Short mmCIF file of C-alpha atoms in Angstrom, two decimals:
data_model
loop_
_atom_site.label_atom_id
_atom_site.label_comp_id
_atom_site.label_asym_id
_atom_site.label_seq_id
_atom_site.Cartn_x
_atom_site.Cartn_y
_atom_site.Cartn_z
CA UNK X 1248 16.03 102.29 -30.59
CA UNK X 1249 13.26 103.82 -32.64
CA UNK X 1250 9.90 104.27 -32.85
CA UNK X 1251 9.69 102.03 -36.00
CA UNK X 1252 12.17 99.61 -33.98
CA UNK X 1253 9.45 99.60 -30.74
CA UNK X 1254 6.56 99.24 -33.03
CA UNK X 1255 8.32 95.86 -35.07
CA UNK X 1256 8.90 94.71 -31.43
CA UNK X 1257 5.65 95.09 -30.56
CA UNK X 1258 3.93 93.19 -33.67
CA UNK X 1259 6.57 91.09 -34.29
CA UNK X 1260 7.79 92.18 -37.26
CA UNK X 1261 11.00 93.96 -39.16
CA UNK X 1262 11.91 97.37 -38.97
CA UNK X 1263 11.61 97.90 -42.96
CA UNK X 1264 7.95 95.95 -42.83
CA UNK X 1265 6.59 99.43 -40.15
CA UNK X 1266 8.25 101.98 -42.86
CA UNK X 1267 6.85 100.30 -45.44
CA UNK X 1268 3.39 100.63 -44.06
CA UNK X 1269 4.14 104.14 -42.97
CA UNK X 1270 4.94 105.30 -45.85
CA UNK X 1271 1.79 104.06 -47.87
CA UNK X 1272 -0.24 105.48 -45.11
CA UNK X 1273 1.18 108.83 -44.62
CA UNK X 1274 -1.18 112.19 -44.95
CA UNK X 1275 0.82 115.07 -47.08
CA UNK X 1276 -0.72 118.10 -45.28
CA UNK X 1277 0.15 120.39 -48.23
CA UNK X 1278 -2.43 118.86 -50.35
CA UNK X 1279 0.00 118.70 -53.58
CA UNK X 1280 -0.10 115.63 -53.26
CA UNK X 1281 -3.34 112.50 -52.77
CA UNK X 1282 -4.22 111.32 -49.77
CA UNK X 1283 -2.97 108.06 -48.04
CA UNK X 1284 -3.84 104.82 -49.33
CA UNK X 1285 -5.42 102.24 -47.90
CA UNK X 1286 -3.08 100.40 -45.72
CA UNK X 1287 -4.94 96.51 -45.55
CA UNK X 1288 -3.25 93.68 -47.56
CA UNK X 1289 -3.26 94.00 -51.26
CA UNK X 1290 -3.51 90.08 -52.04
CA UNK X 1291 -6.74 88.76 -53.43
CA UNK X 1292 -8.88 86.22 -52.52
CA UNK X 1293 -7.25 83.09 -50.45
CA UNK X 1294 -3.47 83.91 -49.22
CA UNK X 1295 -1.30 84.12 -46.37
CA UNK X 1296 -0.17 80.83 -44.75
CA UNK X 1297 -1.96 77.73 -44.13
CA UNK X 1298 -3.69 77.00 -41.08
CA UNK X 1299 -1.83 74.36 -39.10
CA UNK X 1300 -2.91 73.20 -36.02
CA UNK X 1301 -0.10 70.60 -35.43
CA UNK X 1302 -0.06 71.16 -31.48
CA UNK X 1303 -3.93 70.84 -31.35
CA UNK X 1304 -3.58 67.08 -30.33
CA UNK X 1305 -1.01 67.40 -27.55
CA UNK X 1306 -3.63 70.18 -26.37
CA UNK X 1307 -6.57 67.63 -25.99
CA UNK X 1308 -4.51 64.76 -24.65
CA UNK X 1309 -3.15 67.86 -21.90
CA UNK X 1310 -6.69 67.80 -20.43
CA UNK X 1311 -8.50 64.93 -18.07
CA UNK X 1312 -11.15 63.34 -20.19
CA UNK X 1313 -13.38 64.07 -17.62
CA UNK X 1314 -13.30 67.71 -19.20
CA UNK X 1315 -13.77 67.09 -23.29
CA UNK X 1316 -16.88 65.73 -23.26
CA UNK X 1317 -18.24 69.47 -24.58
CA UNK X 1318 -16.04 71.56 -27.48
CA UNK X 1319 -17.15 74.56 -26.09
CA UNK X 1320 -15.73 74.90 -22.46
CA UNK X 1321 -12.70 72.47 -23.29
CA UNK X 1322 -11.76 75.00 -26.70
CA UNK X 1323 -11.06 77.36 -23.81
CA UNK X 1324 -8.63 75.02 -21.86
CA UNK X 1325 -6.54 73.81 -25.17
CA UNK X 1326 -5.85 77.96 -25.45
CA UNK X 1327 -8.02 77.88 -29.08
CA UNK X 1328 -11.70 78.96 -30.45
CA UNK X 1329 -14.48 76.22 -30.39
CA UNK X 1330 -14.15 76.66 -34.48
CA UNK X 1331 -10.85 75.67 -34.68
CA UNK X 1332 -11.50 72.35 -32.95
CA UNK X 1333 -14.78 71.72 -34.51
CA UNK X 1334 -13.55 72.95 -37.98
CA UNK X 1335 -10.30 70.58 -37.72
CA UNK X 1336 -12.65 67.50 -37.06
CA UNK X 1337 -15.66 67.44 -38.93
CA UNK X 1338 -14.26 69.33 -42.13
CA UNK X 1339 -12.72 66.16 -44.25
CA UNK X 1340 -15.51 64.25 -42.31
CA UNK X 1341 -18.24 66.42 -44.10
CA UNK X 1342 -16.67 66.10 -47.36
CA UNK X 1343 -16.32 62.53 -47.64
CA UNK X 1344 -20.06 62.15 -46.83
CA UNK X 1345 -21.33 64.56 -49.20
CA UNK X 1346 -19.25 62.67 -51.96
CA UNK X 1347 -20.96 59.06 -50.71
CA UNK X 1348 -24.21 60.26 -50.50
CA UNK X 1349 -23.42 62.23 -54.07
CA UNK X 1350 -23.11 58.61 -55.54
CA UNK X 1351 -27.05 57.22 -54.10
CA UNK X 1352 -30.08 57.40 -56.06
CA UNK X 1353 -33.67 56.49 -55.77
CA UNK X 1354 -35.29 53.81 -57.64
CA UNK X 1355 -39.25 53.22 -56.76
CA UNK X 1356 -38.78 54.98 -53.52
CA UNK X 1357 -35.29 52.92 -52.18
CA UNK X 1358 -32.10 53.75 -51.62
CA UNK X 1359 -28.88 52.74 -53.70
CA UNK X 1360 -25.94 53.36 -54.92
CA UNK X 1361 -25.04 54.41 -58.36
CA UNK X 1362 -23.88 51.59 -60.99
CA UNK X 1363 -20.73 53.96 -61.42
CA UNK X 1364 -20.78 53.57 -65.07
CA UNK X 1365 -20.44 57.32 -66.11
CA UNK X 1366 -17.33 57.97 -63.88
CA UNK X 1367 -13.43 57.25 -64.83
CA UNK X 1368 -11.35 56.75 -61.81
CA UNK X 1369 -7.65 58.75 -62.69
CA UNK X 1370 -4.66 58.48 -60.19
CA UNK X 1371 -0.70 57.95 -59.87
CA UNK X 1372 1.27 55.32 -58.55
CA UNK X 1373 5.39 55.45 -57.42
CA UNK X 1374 6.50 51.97 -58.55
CA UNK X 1375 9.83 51.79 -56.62
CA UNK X 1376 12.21 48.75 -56.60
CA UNK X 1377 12.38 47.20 -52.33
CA UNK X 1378 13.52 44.34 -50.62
CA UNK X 1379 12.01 42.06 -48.03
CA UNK X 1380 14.31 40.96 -45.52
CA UNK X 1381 14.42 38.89 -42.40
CA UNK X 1382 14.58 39.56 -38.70
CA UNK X 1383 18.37 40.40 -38.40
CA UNK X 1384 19.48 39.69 -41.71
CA UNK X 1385 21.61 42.69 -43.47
CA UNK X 1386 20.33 44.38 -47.04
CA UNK X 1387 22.99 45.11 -48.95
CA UNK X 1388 22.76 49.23 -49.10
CA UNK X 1389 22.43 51.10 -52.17
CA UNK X 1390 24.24 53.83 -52.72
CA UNK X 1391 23.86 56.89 -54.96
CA UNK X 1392 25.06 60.80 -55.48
CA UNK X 1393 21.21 61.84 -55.27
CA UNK X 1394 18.20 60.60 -54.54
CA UNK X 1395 17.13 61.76 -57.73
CA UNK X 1396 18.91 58.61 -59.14
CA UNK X 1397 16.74 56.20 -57.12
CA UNK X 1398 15.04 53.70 -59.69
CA UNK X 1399 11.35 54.47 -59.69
CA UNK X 1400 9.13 56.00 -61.68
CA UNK X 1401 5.08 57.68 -61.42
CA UNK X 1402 2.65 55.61 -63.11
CA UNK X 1403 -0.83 57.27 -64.17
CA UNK X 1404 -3.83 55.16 -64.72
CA UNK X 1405 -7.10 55.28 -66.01
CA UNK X 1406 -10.17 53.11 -65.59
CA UNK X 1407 -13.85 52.79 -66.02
CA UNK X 1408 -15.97 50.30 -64.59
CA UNK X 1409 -16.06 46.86 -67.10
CA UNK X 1410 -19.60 46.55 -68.45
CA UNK X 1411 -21.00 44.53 -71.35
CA UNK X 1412 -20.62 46.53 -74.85
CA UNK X 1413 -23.86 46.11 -76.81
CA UNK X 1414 -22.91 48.15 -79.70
CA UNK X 1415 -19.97 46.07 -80.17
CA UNK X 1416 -21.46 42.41 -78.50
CA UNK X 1417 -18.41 42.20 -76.03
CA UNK X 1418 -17.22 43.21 -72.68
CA UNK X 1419 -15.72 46.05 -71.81
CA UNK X 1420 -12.59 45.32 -69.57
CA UNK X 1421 -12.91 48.70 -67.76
CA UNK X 1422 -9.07 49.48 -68.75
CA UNK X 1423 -8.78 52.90 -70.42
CA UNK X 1424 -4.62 53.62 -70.09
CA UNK X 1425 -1.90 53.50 -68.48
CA UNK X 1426 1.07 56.01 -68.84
CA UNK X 1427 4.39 56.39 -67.51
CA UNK X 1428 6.28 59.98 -66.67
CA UNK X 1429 8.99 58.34 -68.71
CA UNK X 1430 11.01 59.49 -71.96
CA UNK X 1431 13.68 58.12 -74.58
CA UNK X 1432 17.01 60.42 -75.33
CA UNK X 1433 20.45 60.55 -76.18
CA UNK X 1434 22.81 59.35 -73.04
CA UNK X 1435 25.00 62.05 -73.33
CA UNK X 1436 27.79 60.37 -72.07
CA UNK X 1437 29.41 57.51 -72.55
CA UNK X 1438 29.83 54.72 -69.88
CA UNK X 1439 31.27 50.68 -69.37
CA UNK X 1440 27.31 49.97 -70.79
CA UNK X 1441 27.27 51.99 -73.66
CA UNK X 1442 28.73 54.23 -76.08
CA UNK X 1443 27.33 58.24 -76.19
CA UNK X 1444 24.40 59.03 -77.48
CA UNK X 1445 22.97 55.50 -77.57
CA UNK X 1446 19.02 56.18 -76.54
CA UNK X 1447 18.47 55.81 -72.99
CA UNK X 1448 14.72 55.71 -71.05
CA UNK X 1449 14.71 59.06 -68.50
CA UNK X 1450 11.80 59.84 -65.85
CA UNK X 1451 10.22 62.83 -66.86
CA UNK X 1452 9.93 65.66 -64.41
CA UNK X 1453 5.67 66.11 -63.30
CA UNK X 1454 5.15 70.00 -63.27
CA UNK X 1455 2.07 71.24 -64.39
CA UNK X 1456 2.23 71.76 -68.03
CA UNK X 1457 3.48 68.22 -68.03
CA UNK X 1458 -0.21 67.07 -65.86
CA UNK X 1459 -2.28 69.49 -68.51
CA UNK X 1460 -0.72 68.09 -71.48
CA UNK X 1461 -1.45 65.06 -70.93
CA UNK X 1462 -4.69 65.58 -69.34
CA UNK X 1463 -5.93 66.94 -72.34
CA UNK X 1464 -4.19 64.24 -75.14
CA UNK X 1465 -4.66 61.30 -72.64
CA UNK X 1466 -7.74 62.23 -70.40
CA UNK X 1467 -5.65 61.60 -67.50
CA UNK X 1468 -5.09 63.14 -63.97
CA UNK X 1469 -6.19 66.63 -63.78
CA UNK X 1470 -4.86 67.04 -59.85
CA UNK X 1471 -2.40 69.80 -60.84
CA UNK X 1472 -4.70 71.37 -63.65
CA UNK X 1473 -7.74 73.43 -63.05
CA UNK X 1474 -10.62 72.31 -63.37
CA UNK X 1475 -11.93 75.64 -65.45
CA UNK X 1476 -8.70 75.66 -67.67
CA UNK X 1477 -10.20 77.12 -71.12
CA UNK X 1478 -7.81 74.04 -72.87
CA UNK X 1479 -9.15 71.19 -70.64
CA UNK X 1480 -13.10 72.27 -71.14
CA UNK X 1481 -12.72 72.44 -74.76
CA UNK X 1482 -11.05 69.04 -74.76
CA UNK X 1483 -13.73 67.62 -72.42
CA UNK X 1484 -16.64 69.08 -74.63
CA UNK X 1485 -15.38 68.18 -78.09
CA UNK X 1486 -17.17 65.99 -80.76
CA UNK X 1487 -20.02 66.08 -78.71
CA UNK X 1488 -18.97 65.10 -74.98
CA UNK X 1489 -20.13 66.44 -71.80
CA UNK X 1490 -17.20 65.05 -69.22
CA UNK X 1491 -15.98 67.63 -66.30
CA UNK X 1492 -13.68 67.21 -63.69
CA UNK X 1493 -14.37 65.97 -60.33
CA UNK X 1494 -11.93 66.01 -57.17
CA UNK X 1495 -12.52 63.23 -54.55
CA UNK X 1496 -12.10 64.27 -50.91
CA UNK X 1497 -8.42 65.08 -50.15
CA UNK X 1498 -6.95 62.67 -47.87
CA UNK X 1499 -9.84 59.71 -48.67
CA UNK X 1500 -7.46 57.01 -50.40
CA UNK X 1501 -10.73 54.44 -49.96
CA UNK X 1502 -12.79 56.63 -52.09
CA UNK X 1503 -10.70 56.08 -55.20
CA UNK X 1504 -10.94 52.62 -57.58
CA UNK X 1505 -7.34 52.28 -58.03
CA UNK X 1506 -5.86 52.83 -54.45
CA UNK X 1507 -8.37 50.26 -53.44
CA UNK X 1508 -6.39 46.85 -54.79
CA UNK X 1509 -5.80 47.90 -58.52
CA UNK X 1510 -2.75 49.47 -58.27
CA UNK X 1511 -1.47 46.72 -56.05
CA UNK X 1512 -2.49 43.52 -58.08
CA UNK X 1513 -0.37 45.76 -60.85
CA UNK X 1514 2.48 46.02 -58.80
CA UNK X 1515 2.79 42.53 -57.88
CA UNK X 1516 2.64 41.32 -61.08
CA UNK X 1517 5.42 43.64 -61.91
CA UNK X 1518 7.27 42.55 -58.67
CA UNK X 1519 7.77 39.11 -60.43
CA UNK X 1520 9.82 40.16 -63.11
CA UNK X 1521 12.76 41.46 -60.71
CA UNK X 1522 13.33 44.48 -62.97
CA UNK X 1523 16.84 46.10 -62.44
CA UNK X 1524 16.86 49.14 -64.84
CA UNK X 1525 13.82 51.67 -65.60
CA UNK X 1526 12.91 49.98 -68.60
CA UNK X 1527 12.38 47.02 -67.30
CA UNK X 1528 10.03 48.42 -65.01
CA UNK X 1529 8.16 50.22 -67.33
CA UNK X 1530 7.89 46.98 -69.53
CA UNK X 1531 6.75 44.82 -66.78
CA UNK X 1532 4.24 47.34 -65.57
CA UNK X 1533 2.86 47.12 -69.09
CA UNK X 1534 2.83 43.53 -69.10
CA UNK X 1535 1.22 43.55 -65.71
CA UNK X 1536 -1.23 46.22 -67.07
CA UNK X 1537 -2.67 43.64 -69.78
CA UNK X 1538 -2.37 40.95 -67.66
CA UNK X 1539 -4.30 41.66 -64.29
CA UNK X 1540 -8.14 40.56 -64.57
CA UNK X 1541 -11.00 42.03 -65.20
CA UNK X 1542 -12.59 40.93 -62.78
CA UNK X 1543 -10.28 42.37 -60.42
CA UNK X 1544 -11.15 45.83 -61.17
CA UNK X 1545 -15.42 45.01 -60.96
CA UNK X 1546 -14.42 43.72 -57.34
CA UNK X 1547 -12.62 47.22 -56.32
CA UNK X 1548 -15.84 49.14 -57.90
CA UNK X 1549 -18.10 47.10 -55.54
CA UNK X 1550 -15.53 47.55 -52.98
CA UNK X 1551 -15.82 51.22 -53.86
CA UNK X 1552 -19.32 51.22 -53.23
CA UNK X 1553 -19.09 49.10 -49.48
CA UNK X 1554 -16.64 51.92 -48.72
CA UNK X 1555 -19.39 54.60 -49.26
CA UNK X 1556 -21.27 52.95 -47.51
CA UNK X 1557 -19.08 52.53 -44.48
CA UNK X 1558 -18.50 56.64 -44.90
CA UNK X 1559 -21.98 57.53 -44.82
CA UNK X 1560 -22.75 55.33 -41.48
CA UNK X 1561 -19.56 56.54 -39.95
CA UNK X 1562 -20.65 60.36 -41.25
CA UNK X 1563 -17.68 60.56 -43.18
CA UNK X 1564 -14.80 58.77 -40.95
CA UNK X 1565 -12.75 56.02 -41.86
CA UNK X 1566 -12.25 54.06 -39.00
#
């Protein structure tokens, strides 16, 4: 065994990774050649692995209770820094209260929340085809080369709060959009259904480009687009807008309109039409789109704002 052998063995990495490092930092003593290089990482900025701290639970519960009511000396019995534990527990906590107390203002010196009137609410919804059954009773199984062939399909909404419109002497019902990862194209085979090249409805695969494009044609979800793209601030800022984009705390599903009853009063309107193919989910979900009140959608904004309320007195938990 060699030394570079010992020295992978010793920080538990391969052979080649030592050498490689040797190499860069290597002195030629001749002096025909430069110096060594610096040796640290050569990423920028944020990289490396996330931080998981799956085990961190198992840790805790390993202890008597009698010894966690202090981070500090229990951090040293769960074998990790009083950071970790502290960071792991109060970081989504401190971001979902700075995001509910983001949405209170003052009015003649009292406290309350914002009318939400200047804010879209943008997410995606799987709409899936499932079965209810009984205690015992047997589903019939479905069956398929891939589960890429599963019938469902994303939906992306968009909606504002409803107000009354006094330009135009109406209401507004708050409904912005509603678009479906979906596409028509030639089947390019031919089947006991239909003959080759007859059009056909296809999901449409959600990469990024896909997310920016129609972010910026649609004003829709911007969770796989930058916030600073140069294409998505000049669409935001055109014909004399001002709109940016504004993440809600990861993992906070009560902090957004749509996860908060929208999306399911659309779904079980769409549930009622029994859809079998992918069209006919995509036409029911339209259907149930136009359909579903709006009064429906002001009760999830004021539900919205009972759930920021509930964050700020629990300092950001959900419970």
């Amino acid at each position: 065994m060699g030394v570079a052998d010992e020295v992978a063995q010793l920080f538990d990495c391969i052979p080649s990774t030592v050498r490689r490092i040797w190499r860069r930092g290597s002195v030629n003593l001749s002096g025909s050649k430069t110096i060594c290089s610096s040796i640290s990482q050569l990423k920028k900025s944020t990289c490396g692995r996330k931080r998981l701290h799956k085990d961190l639970p198992k840790r805790i519960q390993a202890i008597p209770q009698s010894r966690r009511y202090c981070a500090s000396p229990g951090s040293l019995a769960w074998g990790c820094q009083n950071r970790t534990c502290t960071t792991t527990s109060n970081k989504a906590s401190l971001q979902s209260t700075r995001w509910a107390l983001d949405h209170v203002c003052d009015r003649d010196g009292a406290k309350f929340f914002d009318d939400i009137y200047d804010t879209v609410h943008v997410d995606e919804k799987w709409l899936e085809k499932k079965v209810h059954g009984a205690i015992g009773e047997k589903i019939k199984q479905r069956s398929c080369k891939s589960k890429r062939h599963l019938l469902k399909v994303m939906l992306l909404t968009d909606v504002a709060r409803p107000r009354w419109d006094e330009t135009c002497g109406e209401w507004f019902d708050g409904k912005l959009g509603t678009w479906h990862f979906s596409e028509i194209v030639p089947a390019q085979r031919r089947s006991g259904r239909r003959d080759a090249r007859t059009p056909v409805m296809k999901t449409v695969s959600v990469t990024r480009e896909t997310y920016k494009a129609i972010l910026v044609d649609k004003v829709c979800n911007p969770r796989q687009v930058a916030t600073r793209d140069v294409d998505v601030v000049a669409a935001y800022n055109a014909d004399g807008w001002d709109m940016e984009v504004v993440f809600q705390p990861p993992n906070s599903p009560d902090l957004n309109v749509l996860d908060l009853g929208f999306f399911r009063a659309i779904q079980a309107l769409q549930a009622e039409k029994h859809s079998s193919s992918l069209e006919e989910i995509v036409a029911a979900t339209d259907a149930a789109w136009d359909v579903v009140s709006t009064k429906t959608l002001n009760k999830n904004f004021l539900t919205l704002q009972r759930c920021l309320q509930e964050a700020i007195l629990n300092k950001g938990g959900n419970d």
